[in-house]
Amino acid sequence: GQNIDQPTEMTATEGAIVQINCTYQTSGFNGLFWYQQHAGEAPTFLSYNVLDGLEEKGRFSSFLSRSKGYSYLLLKELQMKDSASYLCAVMRKGAGNNRKLIWGLGTSLAVNP
Amino acid sequence: EAGVAQSPRYKIIEKRQSVAFWCNPISGHATLYWYQQILGQGPKLLIQFQNNGVVDDSQLPKDRFSAERLKGVDSTLKIQPAKLEDSAVYLCASSLGVTAYNSPLHFGNGTRLTVT
């Protein structure tokens, strides 16, 4: 089957580091995306991983282990504006050339002063 | 580049009425998606177009929902008749296409639908 698990809620303090985990089970794995979604707004693209390892983009980094079906999003030097929902989405390659995104339910991160 | 445009931003209707949403994707993006997002959940794919053809509509409630992308550019999503459980945000997204496998989706601001 296809399944994506991530924690429902997390809390962290301004200036700290937080790691949001995502585990997945799917056939035809073809990459993993992280999106940020502020309340009442549309999701915005943060990162994409298709090979094992760490991708760094400023304060945000994303890690992937395909053998473990595991990814995490690392947020450093947390700011109040980082309070949002973080969505993990796995790209699955199906029949023909069709690729489908499977979405997690999102992790709601609250950053406190 | 201009982003994905959606309208209306908000819509309130009574159950059994009909409603339509419009989306204009980023220029040059071949793939267009309509998602339904209920508060506190991840987006649920309703339909995916590649140019003007349907790639995936397996989760579209076809007895009441319909969508078209006639010229392979903008798209409309219609609900007729609406039910209370259709209250959600309807997100349109676009991407370069299946050949650009790592092409991220770009989302519009969504239409918040309330069915009373």
PDB file of C-alpha atoms in Angstrom:
ATOM      1  CA  GLY A   1       0.000   0.000   0.000  1.00  0.00           C
ATOM      2  CA  GLN A   2       0.901   3.640   0.123  1.00  0.00           C
ATOM      3  CA  ASN A   3       1.261   5.464   3.389  1.00  0.00           C
ATOM      4  CA  ILE A   4       2.928   8.619   4.694  1.00  0.00           C
ATOM      5  CA  ASP A   5       3.325   9.315   8.401  1.00  0.00           C
ATOM      6  CA  GLN A   6       4.394  12.539  10.048  1.00  0.00           C
ATOM      7  CA  PRO A   7       3.716  13.935  13.519  1.00  0.00           C
ATOM      8  CA  THR A   8       0.521  15.922  13.843  1.00  0.00           C
ATOM      9  CA  GLU A   9       1.906  18.754  15.955  1.00  0.00           C
ATOM     10  CA  MET A  10       5.238  20.048  17.191  1.00  0.00           C
ATOM     11  CA  THR A  11       6.262  22.968  19.362  1.00  0.00           C
ATOM     12  CA  ALA A  12       9.626  24.712  19.443  1.00  0.00           C
ATOM     13  CA  THR A  13      11.219  27.882  20.727  1.00  0.00           C
ATOM     14  CA  GLU A  14      12.370  30.844  18.686  1.00  0.00           C
ATOM     15  CA  GLY A  15      16.057  30.511  17.779  1.00  0.00           C
ATOM     16  CA  ALA A  16      16.102  26.751  18.308  1.00  0.00           C
ATOM     17  CA  ILE A  17      16.387  23.859  15.847  1.00  0.00           C
ATOM     18  CA  VAL A  18      13.513  21.511  15.038  1.00  0.00           C
ATOM     19  CA  GLN A  19      13.408  18.296  13.022  1.00  0.00           C
ATOM     20  CA  ILE A  20      10.168  17.157  11.404  1.00  0.00           C
ATOM     21  CA  ASN A  21      10.171  13.488  10.416  1.00  0.00           C
ATOM     22  CA  CYS A  22       8.336  11.769   7.604  1.00  0.00           C
ATOM     23  CA  THR A  23       8.187   8.036   6.971  1.00  0.00           C
ATOM     24  CA  TYR A  24       6.670   6.533   3.879  1.00  0.00           C
ATOM     25  CA  GLN A  25       5.781   3.234   2.272  1.00  0.00           C
ATOM     26  CA  THR A  26       5.260   3.220  -1.465  1.00  0.00           C
ATOM     27  CA  SER A  27       6.215   1.384  -4.601  1.00  0.00           C
ATOM     28  CA  GLY A  28       7.761   3.261  -7.502  1.00  0.00           C
ATOM     29  CA  PHE A  29       9.389   5.923  -5.326  1.00  0.00           C
ATOM     30  CA  ASN A  30      10.357   8.886  -7.482  1.00  0.00           C
ATOM     31  CA  GLY A  31      11.259  11.660  -5.073  1.00  0.00           C
ATOM     32  CA  LEU A  32      10.042  13.417  -1.936  1.00  0.00           C
ATOM     33  CA  PHE A  33       8.892  17.003  -1.537  1.00  0.00           C
ATOM     34  CA  TRP A  34       8.477  19.228   1.501  1.00  0.00           C
ATOM     35  CA  TYR A  35       5.990  22.075   1.408  1.00  0.00           C
ATOM     36  CA  GLN A  36       5.219  24.827   3.905  1.00  0.00           C
ATOM     37  CA  GLN A  37       1.654  26.009   4.382  1.00  0.00           C
ATOM     38  CA  HIS A  38       0.704  28.985   6.521  1.00  0.00           C
ATOM     39  CA  ALA A  39      -2.839  29.093   7.868  1.00  0.00           C
ATOM     40  CA  GLY A  40      -5.262  30.203   5.187  1.00  0.00           C
ATOM     41  CA  GLU A  41      -2.645  30.157   2.464  1.00  0.00           C
ATOM     42  CA  ALA A  42      -1.578  27.776  -0.285  1.00  0.00           C
ATOM     43  CA  PRO A  43       1.350  25.351   0.141  1.00  0.00           C
ATOM     44  CA  THR A  44       4.723  26.658  -1.031  1.00  0.00           C
ATOM     45  CA  PHE A  45       7.591  24.480  -2.210  1.00  0.00           C
ATOM     46  CA  LEU A  46      10.526  24.064   0.195  1.00  0.00           C
ATOM     47  CA  SER A  47      12.667  21.161  -1.000  1.00  0.00           C
ATOM     48  CA  TYR A  48      12.975  18.075  -3.159  1.00  0.00           C
ATOM     49  CA  ASN A  49      15.051  14.929  -2.520  1.00  0.00           C
ATOM     50  CA  VAL A  50      15.409  11.978  -4.863  1.00  0.00           C
ATOM     51  CA  LEU A  51      18.852  10.694  -3.834  1.00  0.00           C
ATOM     52  CA  ASP A  52      19.976   9.762  -0.340  1.00  0.00           C
ATOM     53  CA  GLY A  53      21.560  12.501   1.683  1.00  0.00           C
ATOM     54  CA  LEU A  54      21.117  16.032   2.874  1.00  0.00           C
ATOM     55  CA  GLU A  55      20.011  19.006   0.783  1.00  0.00           C
ATOM     56  CA  GLU A  56      20.643  22.377   2.405  1.00  0.00           C
ATOM     57  CA  LYS A  57      18.883  25.606   1.572  1.00  0.00           C
ATOM     58  CA  GLY A  58      19.639  28.404   3.976  1.00  0.00           C
ATOM     59  CA  ARG A  59      17.964  27.748   7.329  1.00  0.00           C
ATOM     60  CA  PHE A  60      16.116  24.716   5.932  1.00  0.00           C
ATOM     61  CA  SER A  61      17.618  21.296   5.158  1.00  0.00           C
ATOM     62  CA  SER A  62      15.982  18.098   4.022  1.00  0.00           C
ATOM     63  CA  PHE A  63      17.325  14.576   4.356  1.00  0.00           C
ATOM     64  CA  LEU A  64      16.343  11.368   2.609  1.00  0.00           C
ATOM     65  CA  SER A  65      17.089   7.683   3.208  1.00  0.00           C
ATOM     66  CA  ARG A  66      15.395   5.608   0.518  1.00  0.00           C
ATOM     67  CA  SER A  67      16.327   2.285   2.117  1.00  0.00           C
ATOM     68  CA  LYS A  68      14.610   3.313   5.344  1.00  0.00           C
ATOM     69  CA  GLY A  69      11.670   5.104   3.723  1.00  0.00           C
ATOM     70  CA  TYR A  70      12.525   8.120   5.845  1.00  0.00           C
ATOM     71  CA  SER A  71      12.972  11.828   5.427  1.00  0.00           C
ATOM     72  CA  TYR A  72      13.263  14.790   7.725  1.00  0.00           C
ATOM     73  CA  LEU A  73      13.031  18.549   7.398  1.00  0.00           C
ATOM     74  CA  LEU A  74      15.428  20.468   9.621  1.00  0.00           C
ATOM     75  CA  LEU A  75      14.671  24.077  10.485  1.00  0.00           C
ATOM     76  CA  LYS A  76      17.460  26.079  12.110  1.00  0.00           C
ATOM     77  CA  GLU A  77      17.398  29.447  13.892  1.00  0.00           C
ATOM     78  CA  LEU A  78      13.645  29.238  14.180  1.00  0.00           C
ATOM     79  CA  GLN A  79      11.654  32.421  13.664  1.00  0.00           C
ATOM     80  CA  MET A  80       8.066  33.165  14.622  1.00  0.00           C
ATOM     81  CA  LYS A  81       7.133  33.250  10.934  1.00  0.00           C
ATOM     82  CA  ASP A  82       8.105  29.553  10.670  1.00  0.00           C
ATOM     83  CA  SER A  83       4.894  28.681  12.523  1.00  0.00           C
ATOM     84  CA  ALA A  84       3.030  26.771   9.819  1.00  0.00           C
ATOM     85  CA  SER A  85       2.048  23.331   8.646  1.00  0.00           C
ATOM     86  CA  TYR A  86       4.800  21.296   6.947  1.00  0.00           C
ATOM     87  CA  LEU A  87       3.634  18.782   4.377  1.00  0.00           C
ATOM     88  CA  CYS A  88       5.619  15.770   3.214  1.00  0.00           C
ATOM     89  CA  ALA A  89       4.688  14.469  -0.247  1.00  0.00           C
ATOM     90  CA  VAL A  90       6.079  11.437  -2.064  1.00  0.00           C
ATOM     91  CA  MET A  91       6.191  11.181  -5.851  1.00  0.00           C
ATOM     92  CA  ARG A  92       5.204   7.745  -7.028  1.00  0.00           C
ATOM     93  CA  LYS A  93       5.812   6.534 -10.552  1.00  0.00           C
ATOM     94  CA  GLY A  94       2.967   4.412 -11.846  1.00  0.00           C
ATOM     95  CA  ALA A  95       2.028   2.758 -15.099  1.00  0.00           C
ATOM     96  CA  GLY A  96       3.355   4.388 -18.242  1.00  0.00           C
ATOM     97  CA  ASN A  97       4.974   7.699 -17.437  1.00  0.00           C
ATOM     98  CA  ASN A  98       2.373   8.746 -14.891  1.00  0.00           C
ATOM     99  CA  ARG A  99       3.685  10.251 -11.678  1.00  0.00           C
ATOM    100  CA  LYS A 100       1.437  10.832  -8.691  1.00  0.00           C
ATOM    101  CA  LEU A 101       2.027  12.804  -5.518  1.00  0.00           C
ATOM    102  CA  ILE A 102       0.981  11.141  -2.280  1.00  0.00           C
ATOM    103  CA  TRP A 103       0.508  13.698   0.497  1.00  0.00           C
ATOM    104  CA  GLY A 104       0.956  13.365   4.234  1.00  0.00           C
ATOM    105  CA  LEU A 105      -1.495  15.050   6.594  1.00  0.00           C
ATOM    106  CA  GLY A 106       1.023  17.694   7.599  1.00  0.00           C
ATOM    107  CA  THR A 107       2.820  18.657  10.805  1.00  0.00           C
ATOM    108  CA  SER A 108       1.607  21.802  12.518  1.00  0.00           C
ATOM    109  CA  LEU A 109       4.624  23.610  13.967  1.00  0.00           C
ATOM    110  CA  ALA A 110       4.155  26.282  16.623  1.00  0.00           C
ATOM    111  CA  VAL A 111       7.157  28.500  17.335  1.00  0.00           C
ATOM    112  CA  ASN A 112       6.998  30.185  20.709  1.00  0.00           C
ATOM    113  CA  PRO A 113       8.965  33.257  21.826  1.00  0.00           C
TER     114      PRO A 113
ATOM    115  CA  GLU B   1       6.809  34.872 -13.411  1.00  0.00           C
ATOM    116  CA  ALA B   2       3.130  35.259 -12.677  1.00  0.00           C
ATOM    117  CA  GLY B   3       1.773  32.640 -10.322  1.00  0.00           C
ATOM    118  CA  VAL B   4      -1.258  30.373 -10.523  1.00  0.00           C
ATOM    119  CA  ALA B   5      -4.415  32.460 -10.576  1.00  0.00           C
ATOM    120  CA  GLN B   6      -7.642  31.241  -9.019  1.00  0.00           C
ATOM    121  CA  SER B   7     -11.059  32.769  -8.550  1.00  0.00           C
ATOM    122  CA  PRO B   8     -13.164  33.353  -6.621  1.00  0.00           C
ATOM    123  CA  ARG B   9     -11.237  33.596  -3.375  1.00  0.00           C
ATOM    124  CA  TYR B  10     -14.250  32.796  -1.228  1.00  0.00           C
ATOM    125  CA  LYS B  11     -17.664  31.341  -1.975  1.00  0.00           C
ATOM    126  CA  ILE B  12     -20.670  30.632   0.237  1.00  0.00           C
ATOM    127  CA  ILE B  13     -23.551  28.607  -1.179  1.00  0.00           C
ATOM    128  CA  GLU B  14     -26.455  26.566   0.088  1.00  0.00           C
ATOM    129  CA  LYS B  15     -26.521  22.800  -0.240  1.00  0.00           C
ATOM    130  CA  ARG B  16     -27.879  21.534  -3.560  1.00  0.00           C
ATOM    131  CA  GLN B  17     -26.717  24.689  -5.329  1.00  0.00           C
ATOM    132  CA  SER B  18     -24.001  24.609  -7.955  1.00  0.00           C
ATOM    133  CA  VAL B  19     -20.635  26.386  -7.968  1.00  0.00           C
ATOM    134  CA  ALA B  20     -17.714  26.769 -10.350  1.00  0.00           C
ATOM    135  CA  PHE B  21     -14.083  27.590  -9.743  1.00  0.00           C
ATOM    136  CA  TRP B  22     -11.592  28.904 -12.282  1.00  0.00           C
ATOM    137  CA  CYS B  23      -7.837  28.413 -12.545  1.00  0.00           C
ATOM    138  CA  ASN B  24      -5.181  29.849 -14.844  1.00  0.00           C
ATOM    139  CA  PRO B  25      -1.854  28.015 -14.440  1.00  0.00           C
ATOM    140  CA  ILE B  26       1.651  29.381 -14.854  1.00  0.00           C
ATOM    141  CA  SER B  27       2.438  29.946 -18.514  1.00  0.00           C
ATOM    142  CA  GLY B  28       4.074  26.915 -20.087  1.00  0.00           C
ATOM    143  CA  HIS B  29       3.009  24.500 -17.365  1.00  0.00           C
ATOM    144  CA  ALA B  30       1.544  21.441 -19.038  1.00  0.00           C
ATOM    145  CA  THR B  31       0.212  19.742 -15.918  1.00  0.00           C
ATOM    146  CA  LEU B  32      -2.685  21.135 -13.916  1.00  0.00           C
ATOM    147  CA  TYR B  33      -4.099  19.742 -10.701  1.00  0.00           C
ATOM    148  CA  TRP B  34      -7.226  20.371  -8.672  1.00  0.00           C
ATOM    149  CA  TYR B  35      -6.970  19.502  -4.993  1.00  0.00           C
ATOM    150  CA  GLN B  36      -9.489  19.553  -2.164  1.00  0.00           C
ATOM    151  CA  GLN B  37      -8.098  20.401   1.257  1.00  0.00           C
ATOM    152  CA  ILE B  38     -10.154  20.029   4.405  1.00  0.00           C
ATOM    153  CA  LEU B  39      -8.936  21.931   7.442  1.00  0.00           C
ATOM    154  CA  GLY B  40      -6.146  20.082   9.236  1.00  0.00           C
ATOM    155  CA  GLN B  41      -5.549  17.611   6.425  1.00  0.00           C
ATOM    156  CA  GLY B  42      -3.222  17.310   3.481  1.00  0.00           C
ATOM    157  CA  PRO B  43      -4.423  18.080  -0.049  1.00  0.00           C
ATOM    158  CA  LYS B  44      -6.508  15.398  -1.739  1.00  0.00           C
ATOM    159  CA  LEU B  45      -6.101  15.145  -5.517  1.00  0.00           C
ATOM    160  CA  LEU B  46      -9.375  15.483  -7.376  1.00  0.00           C
ATOM    161  CA  ILE B  47      -8.125  15.551 -10.953  1.00  0.00           C
ATOM    162  CA  GLN B  48      -4.870  15.906 -12.876  1.00  0.00           C
ATOM    163  CA  PHE B  49      -4.615  17.154 -16.460  1.00  0.00           C
ATOM    164  CA  GLN B  50      -1.689  16.801 -18.824  1.00  0.00           C
ATOM    165  CA  ASN B  51      -2.345  19.528 -21.404  1.00  0.00           C
ATOM    166  CA  ASN B  52      -6.057  19.018 -22.108  1.00  0.00           C
ATOM    167  CA  GLY B  53      -6.169  15.302 -21.296  1.00  0.00           C
ATOM    168  CA  VAL B  54      -7.124  13.736 -17.963  1.00  0.00           C
ATOM    169  CA  VAL B  55      -4.285  11.771 -16.348  1.00  0.00           C
ATOM    170  CA  ASP B  56      -5.950  10.879 -13.040  1.00  0.00           C
ATOM    171  CA  ASP B  57      -9.498  11.466 -11.850  1.00  0.00           C
ATOM    172  CA  SER B  58      -9.798   8.385  -9.659  1.00  0.00           C
ATOM    173  CA  GLN B  59     -10.791  10.400  -6.563  1.00  0.00           C
ATOM    174  CA  LEU B  60     -13.172  12.789  -8.291  1.00  0.00           C
ATOM    175  CA  PRO B  61     -16.804  12.241  -7.170  1.00  0.00           C
ATOM    176  CA  LYS B  62     -18.043  12.138 -10.716  1.00  0.00           C
ATOM    177  CA  ASP B  63     -21.715  12.150  -9.786  1.00  0.00           C
ATOM    178  CA  ARG B  64     -21.376  15.772  -8.658  1.00  0.00           C
ATOM    179  CA  PHE B  65     -17.932  17.057  -9.639  1.00  0.00           C
ATOM    180  CA  SER B  66     -16.727  17.833 -13.135  1.00  0.00           C
ATOM    181  CA  ALA B  67     -13.659  19.573 -14.517  1.00  0.00           C
ATOM    182  CA  GLU B  68     -12.426  20.601 -17.906  1.00  0.00           C
ATOM    183  CA  ARG B  69      -9.346  22.094 -19.498  1.00  0.00           C
ATOM    184  CA  LEU B  70     -10.530  22.535 -23.031  1.00  0.00           C
ATOM    185  CA  LYS B  71      -7.598  24.380 -24.611  1.00  0.00           C
ATOM    186  CA  GLY B  72      -4.918  22.964 -22.374  1.00  0.00           C
ATOM    187  CA  VAL B  73      -4.475  26.217 -20.491  1.00  0.00           C
ATOM    188  CA  ASP B  74      -7.045  27.396 -17.962  1.00  0.00           C
ATOM    189  CA  SER B  75      -9.445  25.078 -16.209  1.00  0.00           C
ATOM    190  CA  THR B  76     -12.782  25.071 -14.412  1.00  0.00           C
ATOM    191  CA  LEU B  77     -13.999  22.801 -11.631  1.00  0.00           C
ATOM    192  CA  LYS B  78     -17.727  22.512 -11.021  1.00  0.00           C
ATOM    193  CA  ILE B  79     -19.783  21.045  -8.214  1.00  0.00           C
ATOM    194  CA  GLN B  80     -23.438  20.310  -8.875  1.00  0.00           C
ATOM    195  CA  PRO B  81     -25.230  19.821  -6.529  1.00  0.00           C
ATOM    196  CA  ALA B  82     -23.109  20.779  -3.535  1.00  0.00           C
ATOM    197  CA  LYS B  83     -23.237  18.935  -0.224  1.00  0.00           C
ATOM    198  CA  LEU B  84     -22.277  20.108   3.244  1.00  0.00           C
ATOM    199  CA  GLU B  85     -19.181  17.895   3.198  1.00  0.00           C
ATOM    200  CA  ASP B  86     -17.867  19.773   0.139  1.00  0.00           C
ATOM    201  CA  SER B  87     -16.933  22.667   2.420  1.00  0.00           C
ATOM    202  CA  ALA B  88     -13.168  22.904   1.946  1.00  0.00           C
ATOM    203  CA  VAL B  89     -10.451  24.856   0.217  1.00  0.00           C
ATOM    204  CA  TYR B  90     -10.083  24.009  -3.463  1.00  0.00           C
ATOM    205  CA  LEU B  91      -6.515  24.422  -4.623  1.00  0.00           C
ATOM    206  CA  CYS B  92      -5.321  24.580  -8.183  1.00  0.00           C
ATOM    207  CA  ALA B  93      -1.676  23.785  -8.902  1.00  0.00           C
ATOM    208  CA  SER B  94       0.483  23.511 -11.985  1.00  0.00           C
ATOM    209  CA  SER B  95       3.862  22.058 -12.880  1.00  0.00           C
ATOM    210  CA  LEU B  96       6.024  21.805 -15.962  1.00  0.00           C
ATOM    211  CA  GLY B  97       4.893  18.267 -16.615  1.00  0.00           C
ATOM    212  CA  VAL B  98       5.691  14.624 -16.134  1.00  0.00           C
ATOM    213  CA  THR B  99       8.925  14.863 -18.111  1.00  0.00           C
ATOM    214  CA  ALA B 100      10.298  17.266 -15.526  1.00  0.00           C
ATOM    215  CA  TYR B 101       9.987  14.720 -12.774  1.00  0.00           C
ATOM    216  CA  ASN B 102      11.375  16.959 -10.081  1.00  0.00           C
ATOM    217  CA  SER B 103       9.296  19.938 -11.099  1.00  0.00           C
ATOM    218  CA  PRO B 104       7.533  21.185  -8.001  1.00  0.00           C
ATOM    219  CA  LEU B 105       3.891  22.048  -7.941  1.00  0.00           C
ATOM    220  CA  HIS B 106       3.033  25.719  -7.761  1.00  0.00           C
ATOM    221  CA  PHE B 107      -0.235  26.397  -6.001  1.00  0.00           C
ATOM    222  CA  GLY B 108      -2.781  29.144  -6.379  1.00  0.00           C
ATOM    223  CA  ASN B 109      -4.263  30.861  -3.320  1.00  0.00           C
ATOM    224  CA  GLY B 110      -7.279  28.570  -3.400  1.00  0.00           C
ATOM    225  CA  THR B 111     -11.018  29.042  -3.162  1.00  0.00           C
ATOM    226  CA  ARG B 112     -12.535  28.623   0.285  1.00  0.00           C
ATOM    227  CA  LEU B 113     -15.969  27.073  -0.212  1.00  0.00           C
ATOM    228  CA  THR B 114     -18.567  27.059   2.542  1.00  0.00           C
ATOM    229  CA  VAL B 115     -21.736  25.043   1.975  1.00  0.00           C
ATOM    230  CA  THR B 116     -24.561  25.852   4.375  1.00  0.00           C
TER     231      THR B 116
END
